[in-house]
Amino acid sequence: MGAESRWSKWRQSEGANGLLMVSPTAIYAILMLAAPLGTIFLYSFLTDGYLEIIRQFTVANYVEAWTNELYRSVMIRSLGVAMTVTFVTVILAFPVAYFVSFHVEASKKSLWLFLITIPFWTSYLIRVFLWKVILGYNGVVNSGLIGLGIIDQPLDFILYNVNSVVITLAHAYAPFAILPIFVALEKIDRSLLEAGQDLGETKFRTFLRVTLPLAMPGVIASVLIVFIPTIGDYVTPQLVGGPEGRMVANLIQLQYLKLDNYPLGSAIAVSAMAIVTLVSLAFIGLNRRYLKGPK
Amino acid sequence: MTDKPTMIAFQDVQKYYGDYHALRGITAEIRAGEFFSLLGPSGCGKTTLLRTIAGFEGISSGAVMIDGRNMAGVPANQRPTNMVFQSYAIFPHLTVAENVGFGLRKAGLSKAEMASRVGDALEMVGLKGFGDREAHALSGGQRQRVALARALILKPKVLLLDEPLSALDKKMREQMQVELIRLQRQVGITFILVTHDQEEALVMSDRIAVMFEGEIAQLADPETLYRRPNSRRVADFIGTMNFLPAQIIGESGDTVEVEAQGFGRLVLNAEQAPGGTSGEGAVVGFRPETLTILFEGQTASDRESMAVIEEVVYYGDMTYYDVKLAGSDAAIRISMRNVFGRPVLEIGDETRVAWSPGALVLFR
């Protein structure tokens, strides 16, 4: 048994077959995801030499990213915006998911889900622009309210600040929040709800004691699906955020493309990823009693 | 039994789902402390009727009374009934103890009282010490016991059981049948069981309502139902029944004279001629065990006919013989308990068969 025959034996094994089949995707993922991430991670420990990068290990970028007042406040704002967006989106998504799951005829459910995804027919960028039109100084909301005589000065707190970022993101991520909750609600055995009432609880108490805990895996998935991408969103704060609505992605863009400080930009990016990971894990940890049991 | 008060009364209960007429004028009474079964094929309305008691299903007209009170407009959570669901509906996110104690929230018990009542309920169903188990880690039989404990802990006036044994394997089912009977005697409340399994209904019930297509076809105790079914359909549904064509010769007062194939001319009393239709001319029906194959030296106590064995099905404790009686071309089934030392007959054997006119039922 030489190395030759072991090799040919391996090549005919199921494991080799599997590797061969996943390799295109794996290579793509490694090149497009792992490699850039690794590069950024490396950059974050190198020294910035204004127009060039000096290959010298340092943690100064992290010290700067975590101690500089400006960076810290942008990071905290991003967290705050992402949490607000997540809260608003999930709170608004739950009733929609509940309605489709419990009150729409089984044969019409897929039509409803299809309608919910209609916003995706337009590009994300165009939807963000639309909010600019809707919320602007002479926008739909302001001219409408003035026309109705409800206000006489345009509202200026609805565009180019954190509020407009929250509104735009909450709209953009609504379908992502609805679908996981819908799936969790669909999985609930309806006889459990009858059992709740049979055991003396009102419909509302049954909802609190049975439906809601059983829907929690879907709610948790929704929270993560909305929270993780919104904290790093670049387009929305850029277009509707104004100076006070800037978020961490805008800051990273600034470091990379305007200030040409790759190491600091990388350090901020890695820090942001670390924070998202920690917050998400903490959230899952807090809700782990809802996630146990067979799936 | 008859002197017990009425617990549930259906008064001309009608139920429509759109055009579909699910319950067609159900009128019946269920007595307090009775083990009552609703028996019928799937789609006969038995589960719908049960759900009108629980309050999950409204009725189109008529009335459902529980303990003398009209239940119209009373929601499920305010009815003195509890249900064991077909799927058991055990809350998967709660432990066994939390499931059993689910309905006690409003009782305002202290933690210790709650724990002791839950413990008692679990002990009653044979799950002592299972309180801390996760509900989703239970077997089918254990789930059912949890469902029973969860319902009985609230001391309902009526316990509703929706095909509770259908998901269990045969051995488990037989064991649970006995346990349910024991439990019902112990707690003394009215049990209403929905089942499509006639054997289960016969074993467990004080009285049975056989339902077909939204109507009660016959309501009687198990023995009457088995021995004197009031229609060919009920006879067919409960156990095995043989049918042979017959001709009605004449009726006088309480008796009917018939000429039945294989049996000859007979006089049947009123109880044997319930008037139920057969759908295809008159027939006489009889159970397989009411005929006996006579072996050498045995004599019939009543009547005797000759027969030819057509088929032999050996079951260990029993042997089923399909035979043709002399003067009849229809095969009928006779079941015989096997006795040590007695031979099992073979196909083609000629034998004598003992029978009794009293075991026959006439359907016109």
XYZ file of C-alpha atoms in Angstrom:
659
model
C 0.000 0.000 0.000
C 1.906 2.997 -1.225
C 0.998 6.651 -1.092
C -0.180 6.306 -4.697
C -3.027 3.913 -3.960
C -4.084 5.746 -0.788
C -4.476 8.864 -2.901
C -6.605 7.126 -5.503
C -8.658 5.519 -2.760
C -9.249 8.904 -1.175
C -10.239 10.368 -4.518
C -13.065 7.849 -4.808
C -14.315 8.403 -1.271
C -17.484 10.253 -0.350
C -15.488 12.890 1.470
C -13.508 13.759 -1.644
C -16.704 13.884 -3.646
C -18.228 16.301 -1.166
C -15.169 18.540 -1.146
C -15.174 18.592 -4.932
C -18.793 19.673 -4.987
C -18.459 22.460 -2.437
C -15.126 23.694 -3.737
C -16.457 26.325 -6.217
C -18.516 27.960 -3.488
C -15.787 27.466 -0.931
C -13.145 29.046 -3.158
C -15.486 31.931 -3.928
C -16.241 32.461 -0.250
C -12.590 32.274 0.733
C -11.535 34.750 -1.947
C -14.411 37.180 -1.501
C -15.092 36.966 2.233
C -12.324 35.374 4.236
C -9.421 36.942 2.348
C -10.683 40.568 2.534
C -11.614 40.102 6.193
C -8.172 38.717 6.915
C -6.573 41.634 5.094
C -8.560 44.164 7.102
C -7.668 42.345 10.299
C -3.978 42.526 9.312
C -4.185 46.204 8.313
C -5.676 47.086 11.685
C -2.405 46.109 13.371
C -0.121 47.990 10.960
C 1.219 51.521 11.306
C -0.155 54.362 9.201
C 2.515 56.391 7.424
C 0.234 58.985 5.889
C 0.269 57.945 2.211
C 1.771 54.530 2.749
C 1.392 51.710 5.218
C 4.394 50.882 7.342
C 4.707 47.187 8.044
C 5.177 47.496 11.745
C 2.944 45.876 14.353
C 1.039 48.293 16.590
C -2.146 48.453 18.652
C -2.205 52.244 18.411
C -5.096 52.110 15.911
C -7.277 50.293 18.439
C -6.295 52.689 21.199
C -7.279 55.558 18.917
C -10.530 53.899 17.833
C -11.631 53.238 21.395
C -10.450 56.446 23.107
C -11.133 59.168 20.545
C -14.353 60.936 21.581
C -15.573 61.309 17.983
C -15.179 57.657 17.052
C -16.706 56.540 20.296
C -19.755 58.758 19.895
C -20.310 57.583 16.312
C -20.055 53.977 17.470
C -22.527 54.584 20.285
C -24.873 56.375 17.885
C -24.692 53.454 15.434
C -25.556 51.045 18.222
C -28.423 53.305 19.315
C -29.777 53.657 15.775
C -29.512 49.918 15.113
C -31.268 49.082 18.373
C -34.033 51.602 17.739
C -34.507 50.363 14.172
C -34.574 46.766 15.402
C -37.093 47.566 18.128
C -39.398 49.563 15.832
C -39.151 47.034 13.000
C -39.805 43.948 15.106
C -42.649 45.603 17.033
C -44.300 46.582 13.745
C -43.495 43.281 12.038
C -45.051 41.058 14.705
C -48.681 42.100 14.133
C -48.235 41.731 10.372
C -46.775 38.246 10.745
C -49.485 37.358 13.268
C -52.234 38.554 10.974
C -50.932 36.613 7.974
C -50.371 33.463 10.019
C -53.594 33.436 12.041
C -56.168 35.409 10.097
C -55.359 34.915 6.430
C -56.837 31.855 4.712
C -54.246 29.152 4.131
C -54.647 29.435 0.364
C -53.936 33.178 0.391
C -50.904 33.160 2.668
C -48.345 32.889 -0.102
C -50.016 35.796 -1.921
C -49.666 37.904 1.226
C -46.007 36.981 1.620
C -45.482 37.853 -2.023
C -47.080 41.274 -1.473
C -44.861 41.864 1.552
C -41.776 41.407 -0.606
C -42.914 43.989 -3.197
C -40.575 46.701 -1.808
C -37.672 44.496 -2.919
C -38.677 44.989 -6.514
C -37.061 48.408 -6.360
C -33.402 48.863 -5.600
C -32.426 49.702 -2.065
C -30.815 52.937 -3.248
C -33.999 54.125 -4.954
C -36.071 53.349 -1.869
C -33.701 55.437 0.247
C -33.953 58.284 -2.270
C -37.733 58.018 -2.113
C -37.647 58.609 1.614
C -35.616 61.725 0.904
C -38.464 62.917 -1.314
C -41.076 61.960 1.250
C -39.361 63.440 4.298
C -37.638 66.480 2.684
C -38.133 70.181 3.474
C -40.542 70.492 0.547
C -41.338 66.792 0.643
C -44.605 64.880 0.629
C -45.045 64.896 4.390
C -44.317 68.563 4.911
C -46.299 69.912 1.942
C -49.162 67.600 2.844
C -49.280 68.789 6.449
C -48.963 72.439 5.387
C -51.672 71.963 2.768
C -53.965 70.530 5.415
C -53.180 73.512 7.636
C -51.865 71.317 10.442
C -48.455 73.022 10.453
C -47.312 76.311 8.956
C -43.550 75.720 9.020
C -42.017 72.590 7.442
C -40.897 70.058 10.043
C -37.129 69.880 9.987
C -36.622 67.066 12.447
C -37.657 64.423 9.941
C -34.760 64.638 7.485
C -30.966 64.703 7.738
C -30.777 63.357 11.241
C -31.071 60.140 13.211
C -34.887 60.083 12.905
C -34.836 59.841 9.138
C -32.204 57.085 9.321
C -34.424 55.104 11.695
C -37.543 55.573 9.537
C -35.766 54.583 6.329
C -34.012 51.543 7.778
C -37.122 50.324 9.581
C -39.004 50.380 6.291
C -36.200 48.676 4.391
C -35.855 45.804 6.848
C -39.547 45.188 7.583
C -39.893 42.112 5.314
C -36.768 40.564 6.831
C -38.367 40.907 10.242
C -41.806 39.645 9.195
C -40.715 36.386 7.593
C -38.926 34.673 10.534
C -41.751 35.610 12.914
C -44.284 34.327 10.404
C -42.455 31.001 10.145
C -42.314 30.649 13.938
C -46.042 31.408 14.241
C -46.874 28.939 11.480
C -45.119 26.179 13.390
C -47.327 26.612 16.459
C -49.795 23.752 16.799
C -53.177 25.488 16.869
C -54.512 23.010 19.400
C -52.061 24.546 21.909
C -54.053 27.768 21.730
C -57.297 25.882 22.261
C -55.659 24.078 25.162
C -54.726 27.430 26.703
C -58.343 28.553 26.584
C -59.624 25.165 27.652
C -57.481 25.487 30.779
C -59.248 28.721 31.669
C -57.192 31.484 30.088
C -58.617 34.246 27.924
C -57.429 34.619 24.354
C -55.107 37.437 25.363
C -53.578 35.540 28.293
C -53.186 32.512 26.039
C -51.302 34.729 23.604
C -48.958 35.867 26.376
C -48.445 32.441 27.891
C -48.385 30.255 24.775
C -48.146 32.094 21.466
C -45.523 34.645 22.402
C -43.021 32.266 24.053
C -43.368 29.867 21.124
C -42.871 32.718 18.623
C -39.722 33.882 20.406
C -37.272 31.904 18.229
C -38.684 33.826 15.255
C -38.521 37.131 17.111
C -34.907 36.460 18.068
C -34.044 35.628 14.463
C -35.762 38.837 13.330
C -33.862 40.911 15.856
C -30.533 39.538 14.668
C -31.424 39.789 10.985
C -32.316 43.463 11.409
C -29.726 44.469 13.989
C -26.604 43.029 12.390
C -26.865 44.674 8.958
C -28.371 47.981 10.132
C -25.525 48.803 12.506
C -23.136 48.782 9.547
C -25.463 50.394 7.026
C -23.721 52.909 4.803
C -26.174 54.114 2.156
C -29.031 55.275 4.380
C -27.051 57.490 6.785
C -25.069 58.803 3.827
C -28.178 59.880 1.913
C -30.718 60.824 4.583
C -28.614 61.057 7.739
C -27.044 64.471 7.353
C -24.064 65.356 9.521
C -25.714 64.261 12.781
C -26.907 61.001 11.328
C -23.479 59.638 10.372
C -22.847 56.080 11.427
C -19.847 53.835 11.761
C -19.799 52.742 8.116
C -19.553 56.382 7.037
C -16.659 56.839 9.427
C -14.835 53.829 8.016
C -15.417 55.116 4.484
C -13.985 58.466 5.592
C -10.842 56.859 6.992
C -10.272 54.731 3.920
C -11.142 56.964 1.019
C -10.834 60.534 2.304
C -8.120 60.367 4.946
C -6.305 57.417 3.422
C -5.808 55.919 6.879
C -6.326 52.212 6.146
C -5.049 50.940 9.514
C -7.350 53.151 11.599
C -10.320 52.451 9.285
C -9.599 48.734 9.641
C -9.329 49.003 13.417
C -12.723 50.757 13.572
C -14.228 48.124 11.268
C -12.876 45.234 13.346
C -14.048 46.962 16.548
C -17.536 47.390 15.081
C -17.645 43.722 14.132
C -16.540 42.755 17.632
C -19.279 44.892 19.184
C -21.969 43.439 16.896
C -20.793 39.934 17.767
C -20.804 40.640 21.498
C -24.227 42.325 21.490
C -25.723 39.515 19.396
C -24.261 36.793 21.605
C -25.457 38.588 24.717
C -28.937 38.852 23.205
C -29.012 35.152 22.327
C -27.692 34.329 25.796
C -30.475 36.303 27.453
C -33.097 34.461 25.420
C -31.579 31.014 25.440
C -34.509 29.478 27.319
C -36.659 30.085 24.229
C -34.179 28.402 21.931
C -33.876 25.040 23.656
C -35.636 21.894 22.632
C -35.909 20.007 19.366
C -36.231 22.105 16.275
C -77.388 4.318 36.185
C -80.780 5.687 35.204
C -81.316 7.616 38.437
C -78.220 9.750 37.915
C -78.876 13.378 37.003
C -78.256 14.713 33.522
C -74.871 16.376 33.049
C -75.033 17.288 29.384
C -78.087 17.727 27.234
C -78.106 18.298 23.490
C -81.363 19.787 22.282
C -81.795 19.519 18.529
C -78.236 20.684 17.880
C -77.635 21.732 14.283
C -74.302 22.777 12.857
C -73.576 24.032 9.361
C -70.189 24.821 7.835
C -71.387 26.894 4.916
C -73.531 24.412 2.989
C -72.156 21.391 4.788
C -74.569 20.059 7.391
C -72.203 18.675 10.040
C -74.630 18.013 12.899
C -78.204 17.125 11.971
C -80.425 17.587 14.943
C -78.572 15.895 17.784
C -80.787 15.297 20.800
C -79.286 13.269 23.607
C -78.522 13.308 27.300
C -75.318 12.333 29.030
C -75.595 11.471 32.716
C -73.373 12.664 35.517
C -70.499 10.325 36.304
C -70.979 8.371 33.126
C -68.250 7.140 30.790
C -69.853 8.084 27.504
C -68.467 7.460 24.026
C -69.171 9.101 20.707
C -68.367 6.418 18.163
C -68.371 6.674 14.410
C -66.308 6.728 11.237
C -64.240 9.802 10.425
C -66.350 12.706 9.241
C -69.458 11.603 11.143
C -69.458 14.719 13.332
C -68.367 13.118 16.604
C -65.412 15.454 17.119
C -67.521 18.464 16.127
C -70.101 17.462 18.726
C -67.372 17.139 21.372
C -66.050 20.568 20.462
C -69.484 22.117 20.885
C -69.318 20.947 24.508
C -65.816 22.394 24.984
C -66.858 25.680 23.398
C -64.461 25.576 20.447
C -67.304 25.184 18.002
C -70.457 27.266 17.941
C -73.761 25.695 16.933
C -76.134 26.922 14.258
C -79.293 26.196 16.243
C -80.468 24.164 19.199
C -78.876 24.159 22.634
C -76.015 22.538 24.512
C -76.677 22.403 28.256
C -74.033 21.547 30.818
C -75.300 20.811 34.323
C -78.556 22.559 33.545
C -76.965 25.702 32.162
C -77.292 26.760 28.531
C -73.799 27.187 27.121
C -74.761 29.641 24.362
C -72.311 32.530 24.468
C -70.141 30.958 27.179
C -66.516 30.934 25.936
C -64.317 27.864 26.264
C -62.320 29.284 29.150
C -65.451 29.660 31.294
C -66.936 26.207 30.734
C -66.741 23.520 33.425
C -65.088 21.176 30.963
C -61.502 20.238 30.198
C -60.189 18.426 27.208
C -57.502 15.916 26.351
C -56.619 16.751 22.766
C -55.886 14.220 20.080
C -52.394 15.691 19.700
C -52.300 16.077 23.529
C -51.389 19.771 22.977
C -48.606 19.669 25.548
C -46.955 23.091 25.728
C -43.476 22.389 24.356
C -41.861 25.383 26.049
C -42.857 24.312 29.556
C -41.803 21.535 31.896
C -44.163 18.743 32.860
C -45.012 20.473 36.140
C -45.616 23.815 34.405
C -47.892 22.084 31.913
C -49.905 20.374 34.622
C -50.132 23.576 36.674
C -51.001 25.766 33.662
C -54.661 26.162 34.547
C -54.014 26.838 38.249
C -52.681 30.369 37.730
C -56.047 31.928 38.525
C -56.541 29.827 41.638
C -54.038 32.072 43.423
C -52.259 29.239 45.185
C -48.995 29.593 47.049
C -45.933 27.980 45.504
C -46.059 25.119 47.991
C -49.787 24.444 47.453
C -49.284 24.572 43.716
C -46.365 22.126 43.882
C -48.324 19.735 46.066
C -51.401 19.793 43.790
C -49.260 19.279 40.709
C -47.460 16.445 42.502
C -50.779 14.804 43.427
C -52.047 15.092 39.863
C -48.857 13.584 38.473
C -49.022 10.752 40.966
C -52.623 10.056 39.974
C -51.587 9.459 36.360
C -48.475 7.506 37.306
C -45.899 10.195 36.533
C -44.617 10.820 40.031
C -41.269 12.580 39.938
C -41.547 13.635 36.277
C -42.299 17.285 37.113
C -38.949 18.703 36.111
C -38.789 16.922 32.756
C -38.976 18.986 29.602
C -42.303 18.370 27.891
C -40.759 17.717 24.502
C -38.636 14.903 25.908
C -41.664 12.734 26.769
C -42.912 9.625 24.988
C -46.422 9.467 23.499
C -47.864 7.627 26.479
C -46.282 10.054 28.934
C -47.611 13.030 26.994
C -51.066 11.628 27.249
C -50.719 11.204 31.006
C -49.549 14.810 31.302
C -52.565 15.927 29.265
C -54.842 13.943 31.592
C -53.232 15.357 34.730
C -53.398 18.884 33.320
C -57.125 18.548 32.667
C -58.095 16.665 35.828
C -56.194 18.979 38.190
C -58.852 21.630 37.493
C -61.579 19.262 38.728
C -63.878 19.792 35.745
C -67.460 18.533 35.726
C -66.811 16.884 32.390
C -63.598 15.538 30.897
C -63.568 15.486 27.100
C -61.266 13.024 25.367
C -60.717 13.505 21.634
C -59.378 10.199 20.264
C -56.792 10.139 23.033
C -55.508 6.651 22.305
C -55.241 6.742 18.534
C -51.570 7.755 18.518
C -50.448 4.938 20.820
C -49.338 1.451 19.850
C -51.653 -1.474 20.537
C -50.193 -2.602 23.855
C -50.005 0.930 25.227
C -53.549 1.570 24.046
C -54.931 -1.435 25.869
C -53.078 -0.451 29.022
C -54.365 3.121 28.837
C -57.943 1.920 28.284
C -57.838 0.113 31.592
C -56.177 3.080 33.273
C -58.741 5.523 31.954
C -61.563 3.376 33.309
C -59.799 3.202 36.689
C -59.205 6.953 36.662
C -62.823 7.674 35.795
C -64.031 5.508 38.689
C -61.533 7.208 40.991
C -62.483 10.810 40.188
C -66.130 10.040 39.465
C -66.635 12.779 36.884
C -68.288 12.483 33.496
C -65.914 11.315 30.764
C -66.855 11.816 27.133
C -64.690 9.913 24.702
C -64.568 10.387 20.948
C -63.313 7.341 19.098
C -63.563 5.545 15.783
C -62.454 2.290 17.388
C -65.559 0.254 18.232
C -63.626 -2.137 20.430
C -62.286 0.755 22.490
C -65.783 2.141 22.896
C -67.184 -1.241 23.956
C -64.401 -1.814 26.482
C -64.547 1.579 28.131
C -68.038 2.993 27.978
C -71.135 2.898 30.123
C -73.088 4.077 27.098
C -72.206 4.700 23.475
C -73.717 6.958 20.836
C -72.994 5.611 17.351
C -72.935 8.465 14.853
C -73.206 8.474 11.086
C -73.283 11.612 8.940
C -74.085 14.059 11.698
C -76.801 11.969 13.311
C -76.922 9.593 16.252
C -77.876 6.226 14.780
C -78.141 4.403 18.102
C -77.521 5.309 21.720
C -77.237 2.353 24.057
C -75.057 0.472 26.491
C -72.302 -1.677 24.916
C -74.133 -4.982 25.287
C -77.352 -3.757 23.688
C -75.358 -2.139 20.920
C -73.545 -5.378 20.255
C -76.411 -7.800 20.632
C -79.276 -5.732 19.306
C -77.989 -3.141 16.837
C -80.932 -1.177 15.496
C -79.770 -1.020 11.894
C -77.576 -2.945 9.530
C -75.176 -0.019 9.438
C -74.650 -0.022 13.189
C -74.352 -3.808 13.116
C -71.681 -3.573 10.450
C -69.750 -0.901 12.325
C -69.688 -2.675 15.674
C -67.697 -5.889 15.496
C -68.306 -8.545 12.864
C -71.804 -9.535 11.855
C -72.975 -12.151 9.395
C -75.965 -11.458 7.204
C -78.167 -13.921 5.371
C -81.077 -13.003 3.125
C -84.546 -13.533 4.595
C -88.158 -13.188 3.609
C -90.866 -11.866 5.863
C -93.725 -14.297 5.860
C -96.044 -12.527 8.220
C -96.339 -10.317 11.261
C -98.686 -10.765 14.130
C -98.635 -8.544 17.171
C -95.133 -8.567 18.637
C -93.692 -11.331 16.497
C -92.398 -11.578 12.953
C -92.257 -14.797 11.018
C -89.432 -15.044 8.526
C -87.940 -17.549 6.143
C -84.170 -17.089 6.447
C -81.656 -18.700 4.104
C -79.901 -21.577 5.841
C -82.031 -21.286 8.949
C -85.472 -22.015 7.581
C -88.725 -20.698 8.995
C -88.408 -18.770 12.261
C -90.462 -16.621 14.589
C -88.617 -13.547 15.947
C -89.788 -11.316 18.757
C -90.089 -7.522 18.610
C -86.714 -6.931 20.225
C -85.095 -8.906 17.408
C -86.813 -6.853 14.733
C -85.855 -3.265 15.558
C -87.137 -1.996 12.250
C -83.791 -0.689 11.022
C -83.427 -0.919 7.286
C -80.808 -3.010 5.532
C -80.960 -1.092 2.288
C -81.211 -4.244 0.167
C -84.157 -6.289 1.286
C -84.624 -8.133 4.552
C -81.671 -9.901 6.138
C -81.055 -11.685 9.395
C -77.824 -10.783 11.182
C -75.902 -12.725 13.793
C -72.514 -12.552 15.472
C -69.802 -15.140 14.648
C -69.714 -16.432 18.225
C -73.453 -17.166 18.365
C -72.913 -20.200 16.148
C -71.020 -23.202 17.441
C -69.410 -25.976 15.472
C -70.367 -29.285 17.003
C -67.687 -31.911 17.414
C -68.269 -35.612 17.885
C -70.423 -36.419 20.843
C -71.706 -32.853 21.222
C -75.358 -32.034 20.758
C -77.063 -28.751 20.069
C -79.027 -27.237 22.917
C -81.376 -25.472 20.498
C -81.179 -25.865 16.712
C -78.719 -27.697 14.508
C -77.783 -27.374 10.800
C -75.252 -28.908 8.473
C -72.413 -26.805 7.033
C -69.307 -27.083 4.834
C -66.027 -25.409 5.855
C -64.856 -22.975 3.158
C -61.957 -21.242 4.859
C -60.003 -21.608 8.101
C -58.221 -18.682 9.776
C -56.168 -19.711 12.774
C -55.483 -17.022 15.417
C -53.922 -19.075 18.214
C -56.580 -18.676 20.855
C -59.351 -18.542 18.266
C -60.083 -20.112 14.919
C -62.359 -18.377 12.438
C -64.243 -20.667 10.079
C -65.983 -19.394 7.002
C -68.764 -21.881 6.331
C -71.776 -22.337 4.093
C -74.901 -23.568 5.761
C -76.893 -26.222 3.943
C -79.455 -24.460 1.773
C -77.488 -21.216 1.619
C -74.838 -20.041 -0.837
C -73.493 -17.148 1.275
C -70.379 -17.744 3.380
C -70.753 -16.845 7.032
C -68.100 -16.592 9.701
C -68.071 -18.643 12.888
C -65.534 -17.969 15.609
C -64.516 -20.805 17.895
C -62.342 -20.670 20.955
C -59.613 -23.292 20.580
C -59.666 -25.927 23.268
C -56.730 -28.176 24.091
C -56.991 -31.548 22.393
C -59.728 -30.521 19.994
C -58.738 -30.644 16.332
C -58.924 -27.644 14.062
C -61.154 -28.489 11.123
C -59.972 -28.277 7.536
C -61.340 -26.770 4.358
C -63.943 -29.002 2.794
C -64.903 -30.745 6.035
C -68.582 -31.238 6.684
C -69.742 -30.369 10.146
C -72.796 -29.791 12.295
C -73.461 -26.258 13.508
C -75.526 -25.320 16.560
C -77.424 -22.049 16.626
C -80.282 -20.342 18.361
C -83.052 -18.184 16.872
C -82.743 -15.793 19.823
C -79.335 -14.628 18.598
C -80.695 -13.412 15.264
C -81.620 -9.830 14.468
C -83.835 -8.896 11.537
C -83.179 -5.858 9.362
C -85.772 -5.063 6.731
